[in-house]
JSON list of C-alpha atoms in Angstrom, two decimals:
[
{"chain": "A", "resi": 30, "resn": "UNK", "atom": "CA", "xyz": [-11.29, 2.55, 7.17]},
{"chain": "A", "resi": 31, "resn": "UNK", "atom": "CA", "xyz": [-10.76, -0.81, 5.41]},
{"chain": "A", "resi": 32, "resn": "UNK", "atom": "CA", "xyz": [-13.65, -3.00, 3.53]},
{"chain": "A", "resi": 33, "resn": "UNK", "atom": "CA", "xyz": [-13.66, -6.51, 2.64]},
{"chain": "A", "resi": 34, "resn": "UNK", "atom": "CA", "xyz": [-16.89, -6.54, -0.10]},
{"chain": "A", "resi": 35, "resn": "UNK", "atom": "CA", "xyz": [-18.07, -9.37, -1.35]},
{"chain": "A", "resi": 36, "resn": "UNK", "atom": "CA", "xyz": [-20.18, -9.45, -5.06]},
{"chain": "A", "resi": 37, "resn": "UNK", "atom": "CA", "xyz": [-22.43, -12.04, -5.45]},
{"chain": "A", "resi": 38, "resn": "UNK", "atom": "CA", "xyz": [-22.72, -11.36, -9.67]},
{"chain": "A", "resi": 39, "resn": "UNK", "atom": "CA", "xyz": [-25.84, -12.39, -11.42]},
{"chain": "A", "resi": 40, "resn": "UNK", "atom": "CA", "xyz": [-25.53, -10.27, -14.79]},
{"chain": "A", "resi": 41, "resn": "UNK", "atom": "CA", "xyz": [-21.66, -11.01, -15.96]},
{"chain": "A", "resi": 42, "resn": "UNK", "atom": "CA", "xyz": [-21.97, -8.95, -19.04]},
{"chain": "A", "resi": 43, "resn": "UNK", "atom": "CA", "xyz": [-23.25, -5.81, -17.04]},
{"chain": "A", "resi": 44, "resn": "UNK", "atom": "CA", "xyz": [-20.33, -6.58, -14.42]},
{"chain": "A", "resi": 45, "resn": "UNK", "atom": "CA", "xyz": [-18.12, -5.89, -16.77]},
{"chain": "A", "resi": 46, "resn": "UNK", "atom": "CA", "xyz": [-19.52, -3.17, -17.94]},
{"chain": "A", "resi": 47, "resn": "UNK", "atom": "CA", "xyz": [-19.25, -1.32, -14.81]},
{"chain": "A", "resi": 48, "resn": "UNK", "atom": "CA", "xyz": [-15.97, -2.03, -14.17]},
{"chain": "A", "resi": 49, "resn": "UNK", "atom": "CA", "xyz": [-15.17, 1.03, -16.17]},
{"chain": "A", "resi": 50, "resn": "UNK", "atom": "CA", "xyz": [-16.88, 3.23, -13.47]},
{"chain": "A", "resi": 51, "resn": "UNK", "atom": "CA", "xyz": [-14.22, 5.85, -11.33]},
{"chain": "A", "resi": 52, "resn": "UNK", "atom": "CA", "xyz": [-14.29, 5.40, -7.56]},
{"chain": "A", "resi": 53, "resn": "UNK", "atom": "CA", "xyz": [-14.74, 8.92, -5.69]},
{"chain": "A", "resi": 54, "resn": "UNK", "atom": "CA", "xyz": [-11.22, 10.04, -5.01]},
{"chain": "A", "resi": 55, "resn": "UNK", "atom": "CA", "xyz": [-11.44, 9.28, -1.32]},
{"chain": "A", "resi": 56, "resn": "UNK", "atom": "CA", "xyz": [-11.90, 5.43, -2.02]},
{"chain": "A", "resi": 57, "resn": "UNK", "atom": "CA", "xyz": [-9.36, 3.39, -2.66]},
{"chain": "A", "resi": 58, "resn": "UNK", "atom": "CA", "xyz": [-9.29, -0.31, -3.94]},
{"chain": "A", "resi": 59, "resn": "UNK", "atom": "CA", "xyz": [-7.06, -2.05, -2.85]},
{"chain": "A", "resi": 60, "resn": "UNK", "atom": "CA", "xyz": [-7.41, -5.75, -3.78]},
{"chain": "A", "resi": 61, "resn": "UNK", "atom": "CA", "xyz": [-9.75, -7.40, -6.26]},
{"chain": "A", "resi": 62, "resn": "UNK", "atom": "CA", "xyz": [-10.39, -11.14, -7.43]},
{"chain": "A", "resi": 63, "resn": "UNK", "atom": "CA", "xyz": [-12.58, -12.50, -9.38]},
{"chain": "A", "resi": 64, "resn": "UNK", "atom": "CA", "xyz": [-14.22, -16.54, -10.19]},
{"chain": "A", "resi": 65, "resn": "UNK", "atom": "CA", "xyz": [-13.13, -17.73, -13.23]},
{"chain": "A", "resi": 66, "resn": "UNK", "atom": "CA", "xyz": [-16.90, -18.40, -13.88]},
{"chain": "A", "resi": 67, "resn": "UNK", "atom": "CA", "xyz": [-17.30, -14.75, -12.82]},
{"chain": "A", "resi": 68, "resn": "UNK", "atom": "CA", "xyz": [-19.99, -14.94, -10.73]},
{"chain": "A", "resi": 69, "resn": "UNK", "atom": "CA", "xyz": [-18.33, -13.92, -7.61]},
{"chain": "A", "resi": 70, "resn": "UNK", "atom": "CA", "xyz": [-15.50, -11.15, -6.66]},
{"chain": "A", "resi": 71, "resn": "UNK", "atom": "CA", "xyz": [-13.93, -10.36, -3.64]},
{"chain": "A", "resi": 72, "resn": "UNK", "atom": "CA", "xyz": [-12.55, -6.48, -3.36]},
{"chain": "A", "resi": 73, "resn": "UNK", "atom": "CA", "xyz": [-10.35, -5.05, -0.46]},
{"chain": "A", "resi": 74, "resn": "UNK", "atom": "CA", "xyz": [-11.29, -1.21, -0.14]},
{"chain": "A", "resi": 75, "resn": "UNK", "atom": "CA", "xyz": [-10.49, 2.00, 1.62]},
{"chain": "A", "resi": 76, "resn": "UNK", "atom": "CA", "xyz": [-13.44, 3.94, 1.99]},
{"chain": "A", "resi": 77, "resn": "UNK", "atom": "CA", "xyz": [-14.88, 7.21, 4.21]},
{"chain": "A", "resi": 78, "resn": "UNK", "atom": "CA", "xyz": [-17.87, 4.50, 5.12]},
{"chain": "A", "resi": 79, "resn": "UNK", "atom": "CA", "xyz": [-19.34, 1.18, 5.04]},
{"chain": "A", "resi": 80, "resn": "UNK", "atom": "CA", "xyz": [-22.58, 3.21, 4.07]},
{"chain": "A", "resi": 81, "resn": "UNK", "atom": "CA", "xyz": [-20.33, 5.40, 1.60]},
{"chain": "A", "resi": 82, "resn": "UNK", "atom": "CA", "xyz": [-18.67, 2.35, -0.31]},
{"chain": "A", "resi": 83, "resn": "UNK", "atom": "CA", "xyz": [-22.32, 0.74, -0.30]},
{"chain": "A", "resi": 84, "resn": "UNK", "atom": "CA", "xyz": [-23.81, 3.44, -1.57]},
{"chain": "A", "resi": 85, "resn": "UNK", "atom": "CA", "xyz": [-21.21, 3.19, -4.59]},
{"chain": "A", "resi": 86, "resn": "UNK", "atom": "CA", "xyz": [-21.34, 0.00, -4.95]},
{"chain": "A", "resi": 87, "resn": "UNK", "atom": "CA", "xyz": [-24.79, -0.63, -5.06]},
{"chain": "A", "resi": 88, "resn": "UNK", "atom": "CA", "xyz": [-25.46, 2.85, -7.14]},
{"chain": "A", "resi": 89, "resn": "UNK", "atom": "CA", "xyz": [-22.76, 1.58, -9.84]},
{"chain": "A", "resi": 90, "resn": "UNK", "atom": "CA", "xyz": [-23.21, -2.66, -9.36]},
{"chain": "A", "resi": 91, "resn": "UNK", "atom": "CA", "xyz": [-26.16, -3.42, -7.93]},
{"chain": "A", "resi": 92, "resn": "UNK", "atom": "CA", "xyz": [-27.75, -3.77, -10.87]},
{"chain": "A", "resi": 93, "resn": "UNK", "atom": "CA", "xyz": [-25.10, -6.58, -11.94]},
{"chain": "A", "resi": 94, "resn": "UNK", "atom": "CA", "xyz": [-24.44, -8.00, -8.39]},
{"chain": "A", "resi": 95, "resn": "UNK", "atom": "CA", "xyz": [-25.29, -8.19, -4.72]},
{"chain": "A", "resi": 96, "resn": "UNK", "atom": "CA", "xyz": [-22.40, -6.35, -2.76]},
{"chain": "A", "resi": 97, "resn": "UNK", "atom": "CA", "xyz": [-21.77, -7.44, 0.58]},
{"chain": "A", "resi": 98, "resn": "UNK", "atom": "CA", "xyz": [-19.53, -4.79, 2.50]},
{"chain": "A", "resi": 99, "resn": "UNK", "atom": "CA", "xyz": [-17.81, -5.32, 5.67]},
{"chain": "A", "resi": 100, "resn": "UNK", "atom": "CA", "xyz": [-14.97, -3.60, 8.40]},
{"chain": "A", "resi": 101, "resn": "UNK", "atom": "CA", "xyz": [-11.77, -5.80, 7.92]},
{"chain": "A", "resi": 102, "resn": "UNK", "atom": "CA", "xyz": [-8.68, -4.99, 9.95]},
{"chain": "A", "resi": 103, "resn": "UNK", "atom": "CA", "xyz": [-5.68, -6.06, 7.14]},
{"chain": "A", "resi": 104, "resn": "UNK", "atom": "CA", "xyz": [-3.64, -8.78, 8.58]},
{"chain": "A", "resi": 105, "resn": "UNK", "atom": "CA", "xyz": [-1.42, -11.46, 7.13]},
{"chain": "A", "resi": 106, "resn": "UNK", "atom": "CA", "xyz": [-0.21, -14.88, 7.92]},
{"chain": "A", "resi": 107, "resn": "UNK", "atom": "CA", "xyz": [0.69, -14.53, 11.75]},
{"chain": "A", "resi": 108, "resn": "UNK", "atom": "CA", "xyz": [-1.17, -11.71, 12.93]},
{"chain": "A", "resi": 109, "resn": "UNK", "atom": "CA", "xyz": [0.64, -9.06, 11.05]},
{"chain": "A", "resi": 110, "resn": "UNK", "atom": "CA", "xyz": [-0.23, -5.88, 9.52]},
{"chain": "A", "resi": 111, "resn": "UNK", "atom": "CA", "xyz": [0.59, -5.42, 6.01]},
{"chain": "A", "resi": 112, "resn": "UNK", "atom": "CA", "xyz": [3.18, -2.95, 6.58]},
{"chain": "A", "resi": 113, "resn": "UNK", "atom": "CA", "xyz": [5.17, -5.06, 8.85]},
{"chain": "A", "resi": 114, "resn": "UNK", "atom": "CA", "xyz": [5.88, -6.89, 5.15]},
{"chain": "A", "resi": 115, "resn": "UNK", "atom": "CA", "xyz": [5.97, -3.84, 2.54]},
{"chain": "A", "resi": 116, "resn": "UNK", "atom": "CA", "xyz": [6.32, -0.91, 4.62]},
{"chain": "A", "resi": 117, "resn": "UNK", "atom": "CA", "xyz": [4.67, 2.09, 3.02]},
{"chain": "A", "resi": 118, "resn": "UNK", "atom": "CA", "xyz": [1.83, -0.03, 1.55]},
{"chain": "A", "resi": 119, "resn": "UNK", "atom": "CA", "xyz": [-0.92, 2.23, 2.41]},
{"chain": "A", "resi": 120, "resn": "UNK", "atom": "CA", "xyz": [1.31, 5.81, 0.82]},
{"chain": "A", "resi": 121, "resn": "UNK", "atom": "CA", "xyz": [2.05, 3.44, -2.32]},
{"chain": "A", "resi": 122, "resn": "UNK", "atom": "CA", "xyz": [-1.38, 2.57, -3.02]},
{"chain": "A", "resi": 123, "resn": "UNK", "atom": "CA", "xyz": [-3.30, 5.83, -1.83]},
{"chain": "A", "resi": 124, "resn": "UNK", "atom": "CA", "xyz": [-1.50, 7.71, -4.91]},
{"chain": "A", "resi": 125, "resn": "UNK", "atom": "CA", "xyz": [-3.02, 5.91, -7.77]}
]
């Protein structure tokens, strides 16, 4: 299942720090942005779970941010999937 997440980040420094944290092999992040001012990122996952990838998140960022997860159905500009653009998208990035 797909994710948006959004992080809410109150402790910058400790945000970066646990950036270097591994996902579980079944998740997969797909997207991530982040504020210049870094006080806010916005992540695009493939998880088992909402209540998996929360459990993550909050278990390796909560103490940095407040991560708001939630079922997103990937589209593009005029109601496509992503694979109607780069087919193979979801093979390409599932074998990182």
């Amino acid at each position: 299942m797909s994710f948006g997440v959004v992080h809410r980040i109150h402790d910058p420094e400790g945000w970066a720090k646990a950036l270097d944290n591994e996902a579980p092999s079944d998740f997969h992040l797909h997207s991530f942005v982040e504020a210049d001012d870094r006080h806010v990122a916005l992540c695009v996952w493939e998880a088992p779970s909402s209540d998996a990838l929360q459990e993550f998140l909050d278990r390796f960022f909560g103490h940095a941010a407040v991560n708001e997860v939630f079922p997103v159905d990937l589209r593009v500009m005029g109601g496509h999937g992503i694979e109607d653009y780069v087919p193979g998208w979801r093979a390409s990035i599932s074998g990182r």
